[in-house]
Amino acid sequence: LNRLSTQFSTGLSSAPIGVFDSGVGGLTVLRALRRQLPRERFVYLGDTARLPYGTKSQDSVVRYSLQAANKLIEHDVKCLVVACNTASALALDALRARHASLPIIGVVESGAEAGCHASQSACIAVIATESTVRYGAYEKAIRARRRDARILARACPLFVALAEEGWVDGPIVTAVAHRYLDELFAVSKTERPDTLVLGCTHFPVLADALRAVIGSDVAIVDSAQTTAVALDRILQEAGLYATTGQSAVQLLATDGRERFARVGAVFLGEEIQPDQVQLVDLSAADVNV
Ligand code: DGL
């Protein structure tokens, strides 16, 4: 029995880590995961056919997330990273309820942790999708860590479109950033947040442009690195570290290989060839919700 269970756990630890997002935004998280866990194999799924999640109802986001999880489980993943704030905010409980034995980690808790760590004044701005803001996920997560926090949350859906288009700087990005952020930051020093949490995995590629608009005295944080550290801890505690083998990434998308490769490269920080991206159909991984 001992030998069998050792074989089982060795088999499991060499299994890949599943990561999913509504599109290519989660590649910013994958990038941090790979840096933190250089021996692991990853299967990344971007549900590009149905992006954006951030304007959809909770029912839809839960259904899409369960389907994405099912697809990744077909790849025998040993754990799941929900690299999408909207899916983390709206569907994490449903995912954990459906897959109780699979370690599942979202990005909202990590983003909140990074924000609380960076802020001195406890006045924290969060920008995210409409659904993440409406759901109040960051408020809950930040307040659980800092009860005295003043949280200003703002939905910035156009940033998703700009990032997906690969427009990460220039006058249009600057104009949109002013429109969204001036009401939060162009205020008196006492009311001004000292930290901006990028509560959407699409936003880190816009960080430089946002910094130019809000000024250098505001800390800009995202959930990628904190998520990588949290996952590292989970794997360690569960004895699920890959002990052999080399890092590898398998890329899955539900639509638009070329686009995924072209735009995804900006998020991942390295070249992606269209033939590295495999198209998958999530309706075949259907769930009853
Ligand atoms: N990547 C998603 C998130 O982090 C945003 C994009 C979308 O709306 O699907 O919330």
Short mmCIF file of C-alpha atoms and ligand atoms in Angstrom, two decimals:
data_model
loop_
_atom_site.label_atom_id
_atom_site.label_comp_id
_atom_site.label_asym_id
_atom_site.label_seq_id
_atom_site.Cartn_x
_atom_site.Cartn_y
_atom_site.Cartn_z
CA LEU A 1 0.00 0.00 0.00
CA ASN A 2 2.85 2.33 0.91
CA ARG A 3 4.50 1.77 -2.42
CA LEU A 4 1.24 2.35 -4.20
CA SER A 5 0.55 5.60 -2.40
CA THR A 6 4.09 6.80 -3.10
CA GLN A 7 3.58 6.01 -6.75
CA PHE A 8 0.27 7.81 -6.65
CA SER A 9 1.66 10.94 -5.05
CA THR A 10 4.69 10.95 -7.37
CA GLY A 11 2.30 10.62 -10.31
CA LEU A 12 0.17 13.44 -8.99
CA SER A 13 3.06 15.78 -8.31
CA SER A 14 4.27 15.44 -11.89
CA ALA A 15 0.80 16.36 -13.17
CA PRO A 16 0.36 19.83 -14.65
CA ILE A 17 -1.15 22.90 -12.98
CA GLY A 18 -4.36 24.13 -14.61
CA VAL A 19 -4.77 27.88 -15.13
CA PHE A 20 -7.73 29.62 -16.70
CA ASP A 21 -8.97 33.07 -17.64
CA SER A 22 -11.61 34.53 -19.92
CA GLY A 23 -8.87 35.39 -22.41
CA VAL A 24 -5.20 36.22 -22.49
CA GLY A 25 -5.16 38.36 -19.30
CA GLY A 26 -4.38 35.37 -17.11
CA LEU A 27 -1.09 35.00 -18.95
CA THR A 28 0.19 37.79 -16.67
CA VAL A 29 -0.44 35.39 -13.79
CA LEU A 30 1.04 32.44 -15.68
CA ARG A 31 4.20 34.46 -16.19
CA ALA A 32 4.58 34.94 -12.42
CA LEU A 33 3.71 31.28 -11.73
CA ARG A 34 6.41 30.06 -14.09
CA ARG A 35 8.99 32.33 -12.52
CA GLN A 36 8.06 31.13 -9.02
CA LEU A 37 7.72 27.45 -9.94
CA PRO A 38 10.27 26.79 -12.70
CA ARG A 39 9.91 22.99 -12.67
CA GLU A 40 6.17 22.82 -13.08
CA ARG A 41 4.12 22.03 -16.16
CA PHE A 42 1.12 24.26 -16.90
CA VAL A 43 -2.01 23.95 -19.00
CA TYR A 44 -3.49 27.39 -19.66
CA LEU A 45 -7.01 27.84 -20.98
CA GLY A 46 -8.30 31.18 -22.30
CA ASP A 47 -12.02 31.24 -23.02
CA THR A 48 -11.52 33.73 -25.85
CA ALA A 49 -14.79 32.83 -27.57
CA ARG A 50 -16.78 34.14 -24.62
CA LEU A 51 -14.69 37.04 -23.35
CA PRO A 52 -15.52 39.34 -21.60
CA TYR A 53 -16.71 37.64 -18.44
CA GLY A 54 -16.72 40.97 -16.64
CA THR A 55 -20.03 42.17 -18.05
CA LYS A 56 -21.86 38.83 -17.63
CA SER A 57 -24.24 37.60 -14.94
CA GLN A 58 -23.08 35.37 -12.12
CA ASP A 59 -24.99 32.39 -13.59
CA SER A 60 -23.06 32.66 -16.85
CA VAL A 61 -19.68 33.16 -15.20
CA VAL A 62 -20.28 30.15 -12.92
CA ARG A 63 -21.29 27.98 -15.88
CA TYR A 64 -18.30 29.07 -17.98
CA SER A 65 -15.92 28.55 -15.05
CA LEU A 66 -17.23 25.05 -14.31
CA GLN A 67 -16.84 24.17 -17.98
CA ALA A 68 -13.30 25.54 -18.05
CA ALA A 69 -12.44 23.55 -14.92
CA ASN A 70 -13.85 20.38 -16.48
CA LYS A 71 -11.72 20.87 -19.56
CA LEU A 72 -8.58 21.30 -17.47
CA ILE A 73 -9.46 18.30 -15.32
CA GLU A 74 -9.50 16.26 -18.56
CA HIS A 75 -5.79 17.15 -18.64
CA ASP A 76 -5.37 15.59 -15.18
CA VAL A 77 -4.34 18.81 -13.47
CA LYS A 78 -3.23 18.55 -9.85
CA CYS A 79 -4.60 21.97 -8.90
CA LEU A 80 -6.41 24.88 -10.45
CA VAL A 81 -5.55 28.58 -10.59
CA VAL A 82 -8.47 30.83 -11.47
CA ALA A 83 -6.40 33.56 -13.14
CA CYS A 84 -9.40 35.80 -13.71
CA ASN A 85 -10.69 38.18 -11.06
CA THR A 86 -14.25 38.04 -12.34
CA ALA A 87 -14.35 34.24 -12.19
CA SER A 88 -12.58 34.30 -8.80
CA ALA A 89 -15.13 36.78 -7.45
CA LEU A 90 -18.24 35.11 -8.84
CA ALA A 91 -17.44 31.41 -9.23
CA LEU A 92 -14.77 30.33 -6.75
CA ASP A 93 -17.27 28.96 -4.23
CA ALA A 94 -19.09 26.98 -6.93
CA LEU A 95 -15.80 25.59 -8.26
CA ARG A 96 -14.68 24.51 -4.78
CA ALA A 97 -18.06 22.96 -4.03
CA ARG A 98 -17.97 20.97 -7.29
CA HIS A 99 -14.34 19.86 -6.99
CA ALA A 100 -13.82 19.49 -3.26
CA SER A 101 -10.67 17.38 -3.53
CA LEU A 102 -8.86 19.65 -6.00
CA PRO A 103 -6.83 22.56 -4.57
CA ILE A 104 -8.29 25.69 -6.20
CA ILE A 105 -6.88 29.17 -5.80
CA GLY A 106 -8.29 32.47 -7.05
CA VAL A 107 -6.65 35.85 -7.56
CA VAL A 108 -8.89 38.20 -5.57
CA GLU A 109 -7.53 37.21 -2.16
CA SER A 110 -3.99 37.60 -3.47
CA GLY A 111 -4.74 41.01 -4.98
CA ALA A 112 -6.29 42.16 -1.72
CA GLU A 113 -3.27 40.93 0.19
CA ALA A 114 -0.88 42.76 -2.13
CA GLY A 115 -2.94 45.95 -1.79
CA CYS A 116 -3.04 45.82 2.02
CA HIS A 117 0.66 45.11 2.16
CA ALA A 118 1.50 48.11 -0.05
CA SER A 119 -0.83 50.66 1.56
CA GLN A 120 0.20 52.83 4.47
CA SER A 121 -2.84 55.10 4.63
CA ALA A 122 -5.32 52.20 4.22
CA CYS A 123 -7.01 54.21 1.47
CA ILE A 124 -6.99 51.76 -1.41
CA ALA A 125 -8.38 52.11 -4.94
CA VAL A 126 -9.40 48.98 -6.82
CA ILE A 127 -10.07 48.90 -10.55
CA ALA A 128 -11.74 45.85 -12.02
CA THR A 129 -14.52 44.68 -14.30
CA GLU A 130 -18.16 45.63 -13.74
CA SER A 131 -19.05 42.24 -12.25
CA THR A 132 -16.10 42.13 -9.86
CA VAL A 133 -16.96 45.62 -8.61
CA ARG A 134 -20.69 44.92 -8.38
CA TYR A 135 -20.02 41.78 -6.41
CA GLY A 136 -17.92 43.67 -3.85
CA ALA A 137 -15.31 40.91 -3.82
CA TYR A 138 -12.34 43.19 -3.18
CA GLU A 139 -14.12 45.19 -0.48
CA LYS A 140 -14.77 41.94 1.40
CA ALA A 141 -11.26 40.61 0.93
CA ILE A 142 -9.54 43.89 1.85
CA ARG A 143 -11.77 44.57 4.84
CA ALA A 144 -11.11 41.06 6.15
CA ARG A 145 -7.45 42.09 6.36
CA ARG A 146 -7.80 45.77 7.30
CA ARG A 147 -10.99 46.75 8.98
CA ASP A 148 -10.11 50.44 8.86
CA ALA A 149 -9.59 50.46 5.08
CA ARG A 150 -11.26 53.06 2.88
CA ILE A 151 -11.86 51.32 -0.44
CA LEU A 152 -12.71 53.06 -3.68
CA ALA A 153 -13.73 50.58 -6.36
CA ARG A 154 -14.18 51.57 -9.99
CA ALA A 155 -15.22 49.45 -12.95
CA CYS A 156 -12.98 50.06 -15.98
CA PRO A 157 -14.33 47.72 -18.67
CA LEU A 158 -12.70 49.56 -21.56
CA PHE A 159 -9.27 48.67 -20.22
CA VAL A 160 -10.07 45.02 -21.01
CA ALA A 161 -10.82 45.89 -24.63
CA LEU A 162 -7.68 48.05 -24.93
CA ALA A 163 -5.47 45.35 -23.42
CA GLU A 164 -6.99 42.63 -25.63
CA GLU A 165 -6.35 44.89 -28.62
CA GLY A 166 -2.71 45.18 -27.56
CA TRP A 167 -3.08 48.96 -27.09
CA VAL A 168 -1.09 49.39 -23.93
CA ASP A 169 0.06 52.98 -24.36
CA GLY A 170 -0.56 56.09 -26.44
CA PRO A 171 -3.11 58.91 -26.39
CA ILE A 172 -6.24 56.75 -26.43
CA VAL A 173 -5.14 54.71 -23.41
CA THR A 174 -4.16 57.94 -21.62
CA ALA A 175 -7.53 59.56 -22.36
CA VAL A 176 -9.48 56.53 -21.13
CA ALA A 177 -7.30 56.32 -18.02
CA HIS A 178 -8.01 59.97 -17.19
CA ARG A 179 -11.71 59.42 -17.66
CA TYR A 180 -11.74 56.48 -15.26
CA LEU A 181 -9.10 57.48 -12.74
CA ASP A 182 -9.23 61.26 -12.30
CA GLU A 183 -12.22 61.05 -10.01
CA LEU A 184 -10.21 58.72 -7.76
CA PHE A 185 -6.80 60.38 -7.93
CA ALA A 186 -7.22 64.01 -9.08
CA VAL A 187 -8.48 64.92 -5.59
CA SER A 188 -6.98 66.46 -2.48
CA LYS A 189 -3.99 64.73 -0.95
CA THR A 190 -5.95 63.62 2.12
CA GLU A 191 -8.60 61.88 0.02
CA ARG A 192 -6.16 60.36 -2.42
CA PRO A 193 -5.59 56.57 -2.27
CA ASP A 194 -1.93 55.64 -1.82
CA THR A 195 -2.40 52.28 -3.55
CA LEU A 196 -4.06 51.12 -6.75
CA VAL A 197 -4.95 47.43 -6.98
CA LEU A 198 -5.24 46.14 -10.53
CA GLY A 199 -8.21 43.87 -9.87
CA CYS A 200 -8.33 42.42 -13.34
CA THR A 201 -5.69 40.20 -14.88
CA HIS A 202 -5.84 42.21 -18.09
CA PHE A 203 -4.63 45.41 -16.45
CA PRO A 204 -0.95 44.80 -15.59
CA VAL A 205 0.08 45.40 -19.22
CA LEU A 206 -1.36 48.93 -18.85
CA ALA A 207 0.55 49.67 -15.63
CA ASP A 208 3.06 52.11 -17.16
CA ALA A 209 0.34 54.12 -18.86
CA LEU A 210 -1.70 54.20 -15.63
CA ARG A 211 1.32 55.31 -13.64
CA ALA A 212 1.82 58.26 -15.98
CA VAL A 213 -1.76 59.35 -15.27
CA ILE A 214 -1.96 58.84 -11.49
CA GLY A 215 1.59 59.81 -10.52
CA SER A 216 4.61 58.09 -9.10
CA ASP A 217 3.59 58.34 -5.44
CA VAL A 218 0.84 55.70 -5.77
CA ALA A 219 1.79 52.03 -5.36
CA ILE A 220 0.39 49.93 -8.21
CA VAL A 221 -0.04 46.27 -7.33
CA ASP A 222 -1.60 43.23 -8.93
CA SER A 223 -2.31 39.69 -7.85
CA ALA A 224 0.18 37.79 -10.02
CA GLN A 225 3.17 37.54 -7.71
CA THR A 226 1.12 37.06 -4.52
CA THR A 227 -0.83 34.29 -6.25
CA ALA A 228 2.41 32.61 -7.27
CA VAL A 229 3.67 32.67 -3.68
CA ALA A 230 0.31 31.36 -2.39
CA LEU A 231 0.33 28.51 -4.92
CA ASP A 232 3.91 27.66 -4.02
CA ARG A 233 2.81 27.30 -0.37
CA ILE A 234 -0.21 25.15 -1.28
CA LEU A 235 1.89 22.78 -3.41
CA GLN A 236 4.47 22.51 -0.69
CA GLU A 237 1.90 21.79 2.02
CA ALA A 238 0.11 19.22 -0.14
CA GLY A 239 3.36 17.55 -1.18
CA LEU A 240 2.56 18.28 -4.80
CA TYR A 241 5.80 19.88 -6.03
CA ALA A 242 7.08 18.55 -9.33
CA THR A 243 10.35 16.92 -8.42
CA THR A 244 11.51 16.00 -11.89
CA GLY A 245 11.03 17.25 -15.38
CA GLN A 246 11.17 20.60 -17.06
CA SER A 247 8.83 23.53 -17.16
CA ALA A 248 6.37 23.36 -20.02
CA VAL A 249 3.26 25.24 -21.05
CA GLN A 250 0.34 23.96 -23.07
CA LEU A 251 -1.96 26.66 -24.38
CA LEU A 252 -5.67 26.11 -25.02
CA ALA A 253 -8.18 28.64 -26.32
CA THR A 254 -11.80 28.54 -27.38
CA ASP A 255 -11.33 30.81 -30.39
CA GLY A 256 -8.83 32.78 -32.47
CA ARG A 257 -5.45 31.08 -32.42
CA GLU A 258 -3.65 33.86 -34.29
CA ARG A 259 -5.11 36.57 -32.10
CA PHE A 260 -4.31 34.59 -28.96
CA ALA A 261 -0.71 34.20 -30.12
CA ARG A 262 -0.28 37.83 -31.18
CA VAL A 263 -1.90 39.50 -28.18
CA GLY A 264 -1.00 36.79 -25.68
CA ALA A 265 2.71 37.37 -26.32
CA VAL A 266 2.38 40.86 -24.79
CA PHE A 267 0.86 39.37 -21.62
CA LEU A 268 3.16 36.38 -21.33
CA GLY A 269 6.24 38.41 -22.19
CA GLU A 270 7.44 35.94 -24.79
CA GLU A 271 6.69 34.85 -28.34
CA ILE A 272 3.76 32.52 -28.96
CA GLN A 273 3.32 30.78 -32.31
CA PRO A 274 -0.29 30.23 -33.45
CA ASP A 275 0.35 26.50 -33.87
CA GLN A 276 1.26 26.30 -30.16
CA VAL A 277 -2.37 27.18 -29.37
CA GLN A 278 -4.87 24.35 -29.43
CA LEU A 279 -8.53 25.15 -29.97
CA VAL A 280 -10.96 23.43 -27.61
CA ASP A 281 -14.72 23.28 -27.32
CA LEU A 282 -16.01 23.85 -23.82
CA SER A 283 -19.60 22.89 -24.56
CA ALA A 284 -18.30 19.31 -24.77
CA ALA A 285 -17.15 19.76 -21.15
CA ASP A 286 -20.69 20.70 -20.19
CA VAL A 287 -21.97 20.81 -16.66
CA ASN A 288 -25.38 20.88 -15.10
CA VAL A 289 -25.69 24.00 -13.02
N1 DGL B 1 -9.41 38.79 -16.96
C1 DGL B 1 -10.69 39.17 -16.44
C2 DGL B 1 -10.59 39.52 -14.96
O1 DGL B 1 -9.53 39.39 -14.37
C3 DGL B 1 -11.28 40.36 -17.13
C4 DGL B 1 -11.66 40.20 -18.53
C5 DGL B 1 -13.11 39.87 -18.74
O2 DGL B 1 -13.99 40.74 -18.51
O3 DGL B 1 -13.36 38.76 -19.14
O4 DGL B 1 -11.56 39.91 -14.38
#
